[in-house]
């Protein structure tokens, strides 16, 4: 996880800085500057990953609603679709506020979960680590884990559109790597209290909270997780709308505001149908591995070579760094 955090932070920092110096904050033009005529390779991979992620969070939202509130999964799925539609309709400003505010709430709840897990399963967690041996492959696994996570970086470049200095973009990127991996590490340690059976659960968070019998914290955690599904879907789909908006502008047209939620909800519905047909666990197992290698090839490697060269080529004046 430390490896993943370092790779993620480095890719974020370089991507943010490349976006700043080129003034390109939508993924289509950004990838055009990075990959040239091969930019469409990223878009193909991104759309596949988009549908996969949306299918996973759509199925998970339904599963979470059924488990926590004893309601039909369709209620949770439709609720998530409605909230995503509202966020995408209102655009970048609201989405940035929601992403920031919800992240603070997510952190607070994960810290409480970590403390409660040690209180209830502390001995189990310690035994799990004591009985496990450190095996090889952790470096490779860390890089691969970061591979499909960094794939969404070009989709969220709009969050740094107001950054004007290199220290802002580099600092934001490196901080983002740490901020992203700390909750994952806390949750991973907490899950060891129910290892290995938790590995077979479609939504491990729901299983863990049910095992903890956390009362109000259980409810708060489920709400936060559901909200995280919503903001994840909204951010990814907002990137598609931005890409369409740029295409419309290049033709001298304007993307209708009402089209934003229509595009978002349509893609979400298609993905959720796929998720119900193939199952959430199967989707994760079969889809992420291959896409990880694809994104390393079409994004990470070019960013660490061509991207770094373009950043150095576009050195800002001394007073603007």
PDB file of C-alpha atoms in Angstrom:
ATOM      1  CA  UNK A   1       0.000   0.000   0.000  1.00  0.00           C
ATOM      2  CA  UNK A   2       2.931   2.352   0.608  1.00  0.00           C
ATOM      3  CA  UNK A   3       4.119   1.492  -2.901  1.00  0.00           C
ATOM      4  CA  UNK A   4       0.666   2.259  -4.291  1.00  0.00           C
ATOM      5  CA  UNK A   5       0.493   5.544  -2.416  1.00  0.00           C
ATOM      6  CA  UNK A   6       3.889   6.652  -3.719  1.00  0.00           C
ATOM      7  CA  UNK A   7       3.058   5.735  -7.320  1.00  0.00           C
ATOM      8  CA  UNK A   8      -0.354   7.360  -7.066  1.00  0.00           C
ATOM      9  CA  UNK A   9       1.095  10.543  -5.577  1.00  0.00           C
ATOM     10  CA  UNK A  10       3.807  10.770  -8.237  1.00  0.00           C
ATOM     11  CA  UNK A  11       1.321  10.284 -11.091  1.00  0.00           C
ATOM     12  CA  UNK A  12      -1.086  12.812  -9.576  1.00  0.00           C
ATOM     13  CA  UNK A  13       1.675  15.388  -9.150  1.00  0.00           C
ATOM     14  CA  UNK A  14       2.981  15.002 -12.697  1.00  0.00           C
ATOM     15  CA  UNK A  15      -0.522  14.975 -14.198  1.00  0.00           C
ATOM     16  CA  UNK A  16      -1.596  18.085 -12.297  1.00  0.00           C
ATOM     17  CA  UNK A  17       1.561  19.943 -13.318  1.00  0.00           C
ATOM     18  CA  UNK A  18       1.274  18.877 -16.961  1.00  0.00           C
ATOM     19  CA  UNK A  19      -2.354  20.043 -16.976  1.00  0.00           C
ATOM     20  CA  UNK A  20      -1.273  23.382 -15.472  1.00  0.00           C
ATOM     21  CA  UNK A  21       1.501  24.107 -17.952  1.00  0.00           C
ATOM     22  CA  UNK A  22      -0.588  23.043 -20.966  1.00  0.00           C
ATOM     23  CA  UNK A  23      -3.872  24.545 -19.642  1.00  0.00           C
ATOM     24  CA  UNK A  24      -5.669  21.330 -20.609  1.00  0.00           C
ATOM     25  CA  UNK A  25      -8.115  20.092 -17.982  1.00  0.00           C
ATOM     26  CA  UNK A  26     -10.338  17.680 -19.926  1.00  0.00           C
ATOM     27  CA  UNK A  27      -9.053  14.176 -20.468  1.00  0.00           C
ATOM     28  CA  UNK A  28      -9.406  14.160 -24.270  1.00  0.00           C
ATOM     29  CA  UNK A  29      -7.170  17.190 -24.930  1.00  0.00           C
ATOM     30  CA  UNK A  30      -4.852  16.255 -22.062  1.00  0.00           C
ATOM     31  CA  UNK A  31      -4.300  12.784 -23.529  1.00  0.00           C
ATOM     32  CA  UNK A  32      -3.896  14.371 -26.956  1.00  0.00           C
ATOM     33  CA  UNK A  33      -0.963  16.387 -25.620  1.00  0.00           C
ATOM     34  CA  UNK A  34       0.463  13.300 -23.929  1.00  0.00           C
ATOM     35  CA  UNK A  35      -0.165  10.592 -26.542  1.00  0.00           C
ATOM     36  CA  UNK A  36      -0.515  12.520 -29.788  1.00  0.00           C
ATOM     37  CA  UNK A  37      -2.567  10.622 -32.352  1.00  0.00           C
ATOM     38  CA  UNK A  38      -2.768   7.665 -29.988  1.00  0.00           C
ATOM     39  CA  UNK A  39      -4.980   9.569 -27.532  1.00  0.00           C
ATOM     40  CA  UNK A  40      -7.978   7.433 -28.514  1.00  0.00           C
ATOM     41  CA  UNK A  41      -6.299   4.383 -26.915  1.00  0.00           C
ATOM     42  CA  UNK A  42      -6.706   6.007 -23.519  1.00  0.00           C
ATOM     43  CA  UNK A  43     -10.312   6.887 -24.244  1.00  0.00           C
ATOM     44  CA  UNK A  44     -11.162   3.301 -25.197  1.00  0.00           C
ATOM     45  CA  UNK A  45      -9.598   2.010 -21.983  1.00  0.00           C
ATOM     46  CA  UNK A  46     -11.205   4.790 -19.958  1.00  0.00           C
ATOM     47  CA  UNK A  47     -14.708   4.079 -21.229  1.00  0.00           C
ATOM     48  CA  UNK A  48     -14.285   0.373 -20.490  1.00  0.00           C
ATOM     49  CA  UNK A  49     -13.027   1.181 -16.984  1.00  0.00           C
ATOM     50  CA  UNK A  50     -15.823   3.720 -16.540  1.00  0.00           C
ATOM     51  CA  UNK A  51     -18.487   1.118 -17.282  1.00  0.00           C
ATOM     52  CA  UNK A  52     -16.739  -1.394 -15.043  1.00  0.00           C
ATOM     53  CA  UNK A  53     -16.485   0.996 -12.089  1.00  0.00           C
ATOM     54  CA  UNK A  54     -20.059   2.187 -12.534  1.00  0.00           C
ATOM     55  CA  UNK A  55     -21.260  -1.410 -12.678  1.00  0.00           C
ATOM     56  CA  UNK A  56     -19.402  -2.225  -9.473  1.00  0.00           C
ATOM     57  CA  UNK A  57     -20.604   0.807  -7.501  1.00  0.00           C
ATOM     58  CA  UNK A  58     -24.139   0.451  -8.884  1.00  0.00           C
ATOM     59  CA  UNK A  59     -24.350  -3.171  -7.773  1.00  0.00           C
ATOM     60  CA  UNK A  60     -22.674  -2.315  -4.465  1.00  0.00           C
ATOM     61  CA  UNK A  61     -25.146   0.517  -3.814  1.00  0.00           C
ATOM     62  CA  UNK A  62     -28.041  -1.886  -4.303  1.00  0.00           C
ATOM     63  CA  UNK A  63     -26.408  -4.535  -2.119  1.00  0.00           C
ATOM     64  CA  UNK A  64     -25.678  -1.992   0.618  1.00  0.00           C
ATOM     65  CA  UNK A  65     -29.278  -0.733   0.620  1.00  0.00           C
ATOM     66  CA  UNK A  66     -30.643  -4.255   0.855  1.00  0.00           C
ATOM     67  CA  UNK A  67     -28.251  -5.244   3.654  1.00  0.00           C
ATOM     68  CA  UNK A  68     -28.534  -2.089   5.761  1.00  0.00           C
ATOM     69  CA  UNK A  69     -32.111  -0.942   5.258  1.00  0.00           C
ATOM     70  CA  UNK A  70     -33.816  -4.199   4.191  1.00  0.00           C
ATOM     71  CA  UNK A  71     -35.054  -2.479   1.053  1.00  0.00           C
ATOM     72  CA  UNK A  72     -35.027  -3.785  -2.525  1.00  0.00           C
ATOM     73  CA  UNK A  73     -31.601  -3.286  -4.159  1.00  0.00           C
ATOM     74  CA  UNK A  74     -33.321  -1.352  -6.940  1.00  0.00           C
ATOM     75  CA  UNK A  75     -34.125   1.449  -4.471  1.00  0.00           C
ATOM     76  CA  UNK A  76     -30.449   2.024  -3.710  1.00  0.00           C
ATOM     77  CA  UNK A  77     -29.477   1.824  -7.349  1.00  0.00           C
ATOM     78  CA  UNK A  78     -32.143   4.315  -8.446  1.00  0.00           C
ATOM     79  CA  UNK A  79     -31.270   6.624  -5.557  1.00  0.00           C
ATOM     80  CA  UNK A  80     -27.626   6.667  -6.592  1.00  0.00           C
ATOM     81  CA  UNK A  81     -28.602   7.372 -10.209  1.00  0.00           C
ATOM     82  CA  UNK A  82     -30.762  10.322  -9.139  1.00  0.00           C
ATOM     83  CA  UNK A  83     -28.015  11.867  -6.990  1.00  0.00           C
ATOM     84  CA  UNK A  84     -25.413  11.422  -9.732  1.00  0.00           C
ATOM     85  CA  UNK A  85     -27.788  13.142 -12.156  1.00  0.00           C
ATOM     86  CA  UNK A  86     -28.183  16.107  -9.795  1.00  0.00           C
ATOM     87  CA  UNK A  87     -24.433  16.522  -9.309  1.00  0.00           C
ATOM     88  CA  UNK A  88     -23.584  16.265 -13.000  1.00  0.00           C
ATOM     89  CA  UNK A  89     -26.330  18.743 -13.851  1.00  0.00           C
ATOM     90  CA  UNK A  90     -24.755  21.353 -11.551  1.00  0.00           C
ATOM     91  CA  UNK A  91     -21.209  20.881 -12.871  1.00  0.00           C
ATOM     92  CA  UNK A  92     -17.650  21.305 -11.611  1.00  0.00           C
ATOM     93  CA  UNK A  93     -18.176  23.800  -8.786  1.00  0.00           C
ATOM     94  CA  UNK A  94     -20.656  21.668  -6.839  1.00  0.00           C
ATOM     95  CA  UNK A  95     -18.807  18.423  -7.551  1.00  0.00           C
ATOM     96  CA  UNK A  96     -15.530  19.866  -6.202  1.00  0.00           C
ATOM     97  CA  UNK A  97     -17.290  20.997  -3.021  1.00  0.00           C
ATOM     98  CA  UNK A  98     -18.937  17.608  -2.539  1.00  0.00           C
ATOM     99  CA  UNK A  99     -15.678  15.735  -3.172  1.00  0.00           C
ATOM    100  CA  UNK A 100     -13.831  17.828  -0.588  1.00  0.00           C
ATOM    101  CA  UNK A 101     -16.527  17.820   2.088  1.00  0.00           C
ATOM    102  CA  UNK A 102     -17.388  14.159   1.774  1.00  0.00           C
ATOM    103  CA  UNK A 103     -13.712  13.174   1.961  1.00  0.00           C
ATOM    104  CA  UNK A 104     -13.437  14.801   5.398  1.00  0.00           C
ATOM    105  CA  UNK A 105     -16.515  12.903   6.586  1.00  0.00           C
ATOM    106  CA  UNK A 106     -15.161   9.672   5.080  1.00  0.00           C
ATOM    107  CA  UNK A 107     -11.882  10.082   6.947  1.00  0.00           C
ATOM    108  CA  UNK A 108     -13.629  10.639  10.277  1.00  0.00           C
ATOM    109  CA  UNK A 109     -15.791   7.540   9.914  1.00  0.00           C
ATOM    110  CA  UNK A 110     -12.865   5.350   8.792  1.00  0.00           C
ATOM    111  CA  UNK A 111     -10.862   6.416  11.831  1.00  0.00           C
ATOM    112  CA  UNK A 112     -13.767   5.475  14.096  1.00  0.00           C
ATOM    113  CA  UNK A 113     -14.117   2.150  12.279  1.00  0.00           C
ATOM    114  CA  UNK A 114     -10.414   1.446  12.790  1.00  0.00           C
ATOM    115  CA  UNK A 115     -10.649   2.145  16.528  1.00  0.00           C
ATOM    116  CA  UNK A 116     -13.812   0.047  16.929  1.00  0.00           C
ATOM    117  CA  UNK A 117     -12.331  -2.860  14.949  1.00  0.00           C
ATOM    118  CA  UNK A 118      -9.310  -2.982  17.251  1.00  0.00           C
ATOM    119  CA  UNK A 119     -11.561  -2.804  20.272  1.00  0.00           C
ATOM    120  CA  UNK A 120     -13.680  -5.756  19.117  1.00  0.00           C
ATOM    121  CA  UNK A 121     -11.259  -7.820  17.004  1.00  0.00           C
ATOM    122  CA  UNK A 122      -7.890  -6.625  18.279  1.00  0.00           C
ATOM    123  CA  UNK A 123      -6.607 -10.084  19.186  1.00  0.00           C
ATOM    124  CA  UNK A 124      -7.810 -11.551  15.864  1.00  0.00           C
ATOM    125  CA  UNK A 125      -6.067  -8.793  13.897  1.00  0.00           C
ATOM    126  CA  UNK A 126      -2.795  -9.320  15.758  1.00  0.00           C
ATOM    127  CA  UNK A 127      -3.003 -13.112  15.338  1.00  0.00           C
ATOM    128  CA  UNK A 128      -3.660 -12.750  11.612  1.00  0.00           C
ATOM    129  CA  UNK A 129      -0.499 -10.720  11.107  1.00  0.00           C
ATOM    130  CA  UNK A 130       1.593 -12.895  13.413  1.00  0.00           C
ATOM    131  CA  UNK A 131       0.558 -16.073  11.594  1.00  0.00           C
ATOM    132  CA  UNK A 132       1.167 -14.611   8.143  1.00  0.00           C
ATOM    133  CA  UNK A 133       4.559 -14.515   6.477  1.00  0.00           C
ATOM    134  CA  UNK A 134       5.865 -11.740   4.258  1.00  0.00           C
ATOM    135  CA  UNK A 135       5.880 -13.127   0.737  1.00  0.00           C
ATOM    136  CA  UNK A 136       7.381 -11.820  -2.470  1.00  0.00           C
ATOM    137  CA  UNK A 137       5.537  -9.830  -5.074  1.00  0.00           C
ATOM    138  CA  UNK A 138       4.490  -6.930  -2.861  1.00  0.00           C
ATOM    139  CA  UNK A 139       6.266  -4.371  -5.053  1.00  0.00           C
ATOM    140  CA  UNK A 140       4.626  -5.694  -8.219  1.00  0.00           C
ATOM    141  CA  UNK A 141       1.240  -5.891  -6.521  1.00  0.00           C
ATOM    142  CA  UNK A 142       1.564  -2.344  -5.236  1.00  0.00           C
ATOM    143  CA  UNK A 143       2.322  -1.008  -8.709  1.00  0.00           C
ATOM    144  CA  UNK A 144      -0.509  -3.005 -10.282  1.00  0.00           C
ATOM    145  CA  UNK A 145      -2.964  -1.852  -7.594  1.00  0.00           C
ATOM    146  CA  UNK A 146      -2.104   1.756  -8.331  1.00  0.00           C
ATOM    147  CA  UNK A 147      -2.361   1.093 -12.079  1.00  0.00           C
ATOM    148  CA  UNK A 148      -6.115   1.100 -12.423  1.00  0.00           C
ATOM    149  CA  UNK A 149      -6.546   3.748  -9.746  1.00  0.00           C
ATOM    150  CA  UNK A 150      -4.346   6.279 -11.534  1.00  0.00           C
ATOM    151  CA  UNK A 151      -6.408   5.662 -14.673  1.00  0.00           C
ATOM    152  CA  UNK A 152      -9.028   8.072 -13.324  1.00  0.00           C
ATOM    153  CA  UNK A 153      -6.515  10.910 -12.836  1.00  0.00           C
ATOM    154  CA  UNK A 154      -7.145  12.548 -16.254  1.00  0.00           C
ATOM    155  CA  UNK A 155     -10.851  12.494 -15.415  1.00  0.00           C
ATOM    156  CA  UNK A 156     -10.433  14.708 -12.340  1.00  0.00           C
ATOM    157  CA  UNK A 157      -8.042  17.341 -13.674  1.00  0.00           C
ATOM    158  CA  UNK A 158     -10.819  19.922 -13.377  1.00  0.00           C
ATOM    159  CA  UNK A 159     -10.119  20.077  -9.635  1.00  0.00           C
ATOM    160  CA  UNK A 160      -6.798  21.870 -10.226  1.00  0.00           C
ATOM    161  CA  UNK A 161      -7.986  24.296 -12.890  1.00  0.00           C
ATOM    162  CA  UNK A 162      -7.433  27.210 -10.474  1.00  0.00           C
ATOM    163  CA  UNK A 163      -3.871  26.231  -9.530  1.00  0.00           C
ATOM    164  CA  UNK A 164      -1.315  28.740 -10.782  1.00  0.00           C
ATOM    165  CA  UNK A 165       1.980  27.594  -9.246  1.00  0.00           C
ATOM    166  CA  UNK A 166       4.052  24.440  -9.575  1.00  0.00           C
ATOM    167  CA  UNK A 167       4.282  23.995  -5.834  1.00  0.00           C
ATOM    168  CA  UNK A 168       0.479  23.924  -5.702  1.00  0.00           C
ATOM    169  CA  UNK A 169       0.075  21.165  -8.289  1.00  0.00           C
ATOM    170  CA  UNK A 170       3.025  19.071  -7.096  1.00  0.00           C
ATOM    171  CA  UNK A 171       2.000  19.493  -3.468  1.00  0.00           C
ATOM    172  CA  UNK A 172      -1.613  18.618  -4.210  1.00  0.00           C
ATOM    173  CA  UNK A 173      -0.563  15.514  -6.104  1.00  0.00           C
ATOM    174  CA  UNK A 174       1.783  14.176  -3.432  1.00  0.00           C
ATOM    175  CA  UNK A 175      -0.751  14.914  -0.701  1.00  0.00           C
ATOM    176  CA  UNK A 176      -3.418  13.215  -2.793  1.00  0.00           C
ATOM    177  CA  UNK A 177      -1.389  10.000  -2.885  1.00  0.00           C
ATOM    178  CA  UNK A 178      -1.166   9.926   0.914  1.00  0.00           C
ATOM    179  CA  UNK A 179      -4.781  10.977   1.440  1.00  0.00           C
ATOM    180  CA  UNK A 180      -5.983   8.252  -0.912  1.00  0.00           C
ATOM    181  CA  UNK A 181      -4.056   5.370   0.634  1.00  0.00           C
ATOM    182  CA  UNK A 182      -4.433   6.072   4.378  1.00  0.00           C
ATOM    183  CA  UNK A 183      -8.153   5.100   4.566  1.00  0.00           C
ATOM    184  CA  UNK A 184      -7.377   2.000   2.495  1.00  0.00           C
ATOM    185  CA  UNK A 185      -4.654   0.987   4.952  1.00  0.00           C
ATOM    186  CA  UNK A 186      -6.930   1.590   7.952  1.00  0.00           C
ATOM    187  CA  UNK A 187      -9.729  -0.442   6.386  1.00  0.00           C
ATOM    188  CA  UNK A 188      -7.369  -3.241   5.339  1.00  0.00           C
ATOM    189  CA  UNK A 189      -6.068  -3.621   8.889  1.00  0.00           C
ATOM    190  CA  UNK A 190      -9.627  -3.585  10.249  1.00  0.00           C
ATOM    191  CA  UNK A 191     -10.663  -6.309   7.781  1.00  0.00           C
ATOM    192  CA  UNK A 192      -8.011  -8.647   9.179  1.00  0.00           C
ATOM    193  CA  UNK A 193     -10.324  -9.149  12.153  1.00  0.00           C
ATOM    194  CA  UNK A 194     -12.577 -11.239   9.881  1.00  0.00           C
ATOM    195  CA  UNK A 195      -9.953 -12.742   7.591  1.00  0.00           C
ATOM    196  CA  UNK A 196     -10.174 -14.926   5.508  1.00  0.00           C
ATOM    197  CA  UNK A 197     -13.988 -15.143   5.178  1.00  0.00           C
ATOM    198  CA  UNK A 198     -14.329 -11.439   4.425  1.00  0.00           C
ATOM    199  CA  UNK A 199     -12.510 -12.003   1.135  1.00  0.00           C
ATOM    200  CA  UNK A 200     -15.567 -13.774  -0.312  1.00  0.00           C
ATOM    201  CA  UNK A 201     -18.016 -10.973   0.514  1.00  0.00           C
ATOM    202  CA  UNK A 202     -19.334  -8.803  -2.370  1.00  0.00           C
ATOM    203  CA  UNK A 203     -19.276  -5.683  -0.158  1.00  0.00           C
ATOM    204  CA  UNK A 204     -16.656  -6.257   2.576  1.00  0.00           C
ATOM    205  CA  UNK A 205     -17.488  -2.968   4.307  1.00  0.00           C
ATOM    206  CA  UNK A 206     -21.083  -4.049   4.973  1.00  0.00           C
ATOM    207  CA  UNK A 207     -19.936  -7.449   6.236  1.00  0.00           C
ATOM    208  CA  UNK A 208     -17.368  -5.907   8.583  1.00  0.00           C
ATOM    209  CA  UNK A 209     -19.783  -3.371  10.049  1.00  0.00           C
ATOM    210  CA  UNK A 210     -22.428  -6.043  10.604  1.00  0.00           C
ATOM    211  CA  UNK A 211     -19.816  -8.129  12.441  1.00  0.00           C
ATOM    212  CA  UNK A 212     -18.857  -5.166  14.626  1.00  0.00           C
ATOM    213  CA  UNK A 213     -22.463  -4.403  15.559  1.00  0.00           C
ATOM    214  CA  UNK A 214     -21.512  -0.741  15.660  1.00  0.00           C
ATOM    215  CA  UNK A 215     -25.003   0.712  16.157  1.00  0.00           C
ATOM    216  CA  UNK A 216     -25.125   4.337  15.003  1.00  0.00           C
ATOM    217  CA  UNK A 217     -21.616   4.057  13.558  1.00  0.00           C
ATOM    218  CA  UNK A 218     -22.840   1.237  11.343  1.00  0.00           C
ATOM    219  CA  UNK A 219     -25.552   3.484   9.937  1.00  0.00           C
ATOM    220  CA  UNK A 220     -23.147   6.408   9.532  1.00  0.00           C
ATOM    221  CA  UNK A 221     -20.607   4.211   7.781  1.00  0.00           C
ATOM    222  CA  UNK A 222     -23.160   2.840   5.325  1.00  0.00           C
ATOM    223  CA  UNK A 223     -24.362   6.355   4.506  1.00  0.00           C
ATOM    224  CA  UNK A 224     -20.790   7.542   3.957  1.00  0.00           C
ATOM    225  CA  UNK A 225     -19.997   4.548   1.742  1.00  0.00           C
ATOM    226  CA  UNK A 226     -23.170   5.124  -0.267  1.00  0.00           C
ATOM    227  CA  UNK A 227     -22.241   8.780  -0.675  1.00  0.00           C
ATOM    228  CA  UNK A 228     -18.768   7.746  -1.820  1.00  0.00           C
ATOM    229  CA  UNK A 229     -20.360   5.628  -4.545  1.00  0.00           C
ATOM    230  CA  UNK A 230     -22.328   8.691  -5.638  1.00  0.00           C
ATOM    231  CA  UNK A 231     -19.368  11.074  -5.736  1.00  0.00           C
ATOM    232  CA  UNK A 232     -17.193   8.514  -7.530  1.00  0.00           C
ATOM    233  CA  UNK A 233     -19.793   8.037 -10.251  1.00  0.00           C
ATOM    234  CA  UNK A 234     -20.431  11.768 -10.522  1.00  0.00           C
ATOM    235  CA  UNK A 235     -16.735  12.650 -10.926  1.00  0.00           C
ATOM    236  CA  UNK A 236     -16.135   9.997 -13.586  1.00  0.00           C
ATOM    237  CA  UNK A 237     -19.262  10.893 -15.546  1.00  0.00           C
ATOM    238  CA  UNK A 238     -18.555  14.616 -15.235  1.00  0.00           C
ATOM    239  CA  UNK A 239     -15.318  13.945 -17.124  1.00  0.00           C
ATOM    240  CA  UNK A 240     -17.335  12.454 -19.981  1.00  0.00           C
ATOM    241  CA  UNK A 241     -19.551  15.548 -20.046  1.00  0.00           C
ATOM    242  CA  UNK A 242     -16.483  17.783 -20.122  1.00  0.00           C
ATOM    243  CA  UNK A 243     -15.085  15.779 -23.003  1.00  0.00           C
ATOM    244  CA  UNK A 244     -18.388  16.199 -24.893  1.00  0.00           C
ATOM    245  CA  UNK A 245     -18.462  19.908 -24.063  1.00  0.00           C
ATOM    246  CA  UNK A 246     -15.022  20.417 -25.637  1.00  0.00           C
ATOM    247  CA  UNK A 247     -16.139  18.551 -28.759  1.00  0.00           C
ATOM    248  CA  UNK A 248     -19.226  20.765 -29.027  1.00  0.00           C
ATOM    249  CA  UNK A 249     -17.112  23.933 -28.618  1.00  0.00           C
ATOM    250  CA  UNK A 250     -14.774  22.816 -31.387  1.00  0.00           C
ATOM    251  CA  UNK A 251     -17.817  22.733 -33.668  1.00  0.00           C
ATOM    252  CA  UNK A 252     -18.996  26.148 -32.504  1.00  0.00           C
ATOM    253  CA  UNK A 253     -21.830  24.665 -30.454  1.00  0.00           C
ATOM    254  CA  UNK A 254     -22.713  24.398 -26.771  1.00  0.00           C
ATOM    255  CA  UNK A 255     -23.538  21.207 -24.908  1.00  0.00           C
ATOM    256  CA  UNK A 256     -27.033  21.723 -23.417  1.00  0.00           C
ATOM    257  CA  UNK A 257     -26.938  21.722 -19.640  1.00  0.00           C
ATOM    258  CA  UNK A 258     -29.886  19.324 -19.533  1.00  0.00           C
ATOM    259  CA  UNK A 259     -27.859  16.828 -21.575  1.00  0.00           C
ATOM    260  CA  UNK A 260     -25.362  16.375 -18.736  1.00  0.00           C
ATOM    261  CA  UNK A 261     -27.560  14.302 -16.393  1.00  0.00           C
ATOM    262  CA  UNK A 262     -29.040  12.453 -19.376  1.00  0.00           C
ATOM    263  CA  UNK A 263     -25.580  11.306 -20.508  1.00  0.00           C
ATOM    264  CA  UNK A 264     -24.579  10.436 -16.946  1.00  0.00           C
ATOM    265  CA  UNK A 265     -27.695   8.467 -16.049  1.00  0.00           C
ATOM    266  CA  UNK A 266     -27.727   6.636 -19.409  1.00  0.00           C
ATOM    267  CA  UNK A 267     -24.146   5.414 -18.997  1.00  0.00           C
ATOM    268  CA  UNK A 268     -24.850   4.514 -15.396  1.00  0.00           C
ATOM    269  CA  UNK A 269     -27.929   2.503 -16.384  1.00  0.00           C
ATOM    270  CA  UNK A 270     -25.977   0.585 -19.041  1.00  0.00           C
ATOM    271  CA  UNK A 271     -23.219  -0.210 -16.557  1.00  0.00           C
ATOM    272  CA  UNK A 272     -25.635  -1.295 -13.826  1.00  0.00           C
ATOM    273  CA  UNK A 273     -27.384  -3.654 -16.233  1.00  0.00           C
ATOM    274  CA  UNK A 274     -24.000  -5.235 -16.975  1.00  0.00           C
ATOM    275  CA  UNK A 275     -23.291  -5.460 -13.258  1.00  0.00           C
ATOM    276  CA  UNK A 276     -26.546  -7.298 -12.572  1.00  0.00           C
ATOM    277  CA  UNK A 277     -25.948  -9.658 -15.466  1.00  0.00           C
ATOM    278  CA  UNK A 278     -22.375 -10.653 -14.600  1.00  0.00           C
ATOM    279  CA  UNK A 279     -22.185 -10.027 -10.838  1.00  0.00           C
ATOM    280  CA  UNK A 280     -20.036  -7.618  -8.850  1.00  0.00           C
ATOM    281  CA  UNK A 281     -17.329 -10.075  -7.772  1.00  0.00           C
ATOM    282  CA  UNK A 282     -16.912 -11.471 -11.287  1.00  0.00           C
ATOM    283  CA  UNK A 283     -16.684  -7.964 -12.727  1.00  0.00           C
ATOM    284  CA  UNK A 284     -13.893  -7.016 -10.360  1.00  0.00           C
ATOM    285  CA  UNK A 285     -11.992 -10.263 -10.814  1.00  0.00           C
ATOM    286  CA  UNK A 286     -12.173 -10.380 -14.599  1.00  0.00           C
ATOM    287  CA  UNK A 287     -11.949  -6.722 -15.533  1.00  0.00           C
ATOM    288  CA  UNK A 288      -9.461  -4.870 -13.375  1.00  0.00           C
ATOM    289  CA  UNK A 289      -6.368  -6.990 -13.990  1.00  0.00           C
ATOM    290  CA  UNK A 290      -6.255  -6.572 -17.759  1.00  0.00           C
ATOM    291  CA  UNK A 291      -7.172  -2.889 -17.601  1.00  0.00           C
ATOM    292  CA  UNK A 292      -4.379  -2.233 -15.121  1.00  0.00           C
ATOM    293  CA  UNK A 293      -1.740  -3.353 -17.619  1.00  0.00           C
ATOM    294  CA  UNK A 294      -3.423  -1.341 -20.376  1.00  0.00           C
ATOM    295  CA  UNK A 295      -3.371   1.877 -18.347  1.00  0.00           C
ATOM    296  CA  UNK A 296       0.245   1.379 -17.338  1.00  0.00           C
ATOM    297  CA  UNK A 297       1.076   1.163 -21.056  1.00  0.00           C
ATOM    298  CA  UNK A 298      -1.098   4.023 -22.361  1.00  0.00           C
ATOM    299  CA  UNK A 299      -0.876   6.453 -19.447  1.00  0.00           C
ATOM    300  CA  UNK A 300       1.742   5.861 -16.758  1.00  0.00           C
ATOM    301  CA  UNK A 301       4.679   5.086 -19.074  1.00  0.00           C
ATOM    302  CA  UNK A 302       3.933   8.045 -21.419  1.00  0.00           C
ATOM    303  CA  UNK A 303       3.453  10.352 -18.415  1.00  0.00           C
ATOM    304  CA  UNK A 304       6.802   9.381 -16.902  1.00  0.00           C
ATOM    305  CA  UNK A 305       8.569   9.959 -20.241  1.00  0.00           C
ATOM    306  CA  UNK A 306       6.776  12.323 -22.630  1.00  0.00           C
ATOM    307  CA  UNK A 307       4.907  14.021 -19.792  1.00  0.00           C
ATOM    308  CA  UNK A 308       8.056  14.808 -17.807  1.00  0.00           C
ATOM    309  CA  UNK A 309       9.743  16.095 -20.972  1.00  0.00           C
ATOM    310  CA  UNK A 310       6.808  18.431 -21.702  1.00  0.00           C
ATOM    311  CA  UNK A 311       6.802  19.720 -18.120  1.00  0.00           C
ATOM    312  CA  UNK A 312      10.528  20.503 -18.292  1.00  0.00           C
ATOM    313  CA  UNK A 313      10.100  22.026 -21.733  1.00  0.00           C
ATOM    314  CA  UNK A 314       7.398  24.367 -20.394  1.00  0.00           C
ATOM    315  CA  UNK A 315       9.385  25.667 -17.437  1.00  0.00           C
ATOM    316  CA  UNK A 316       7.570  28.567 -15.824  1.00  0.00           C
ATOM    317  CA  UNK A 317       9.373  31.845 -15.005  1.00  0.00           C
ATOM    318  CA  UNK A 318      11.167  31.864 -11.689  1.00  0.00           C
ATOM    319  CA  UNK A 319       8.530  34.005  -9.986  1.00  0.00           C
ATOM    320  CA  UNK A 320       5.732  31.633 -10.946  1.00  0.00           C
ATOM    321  CA  UNK A 321       7.058  28.353  -9.564  1.00  0.00           C
TER     322      UNK A 321
END
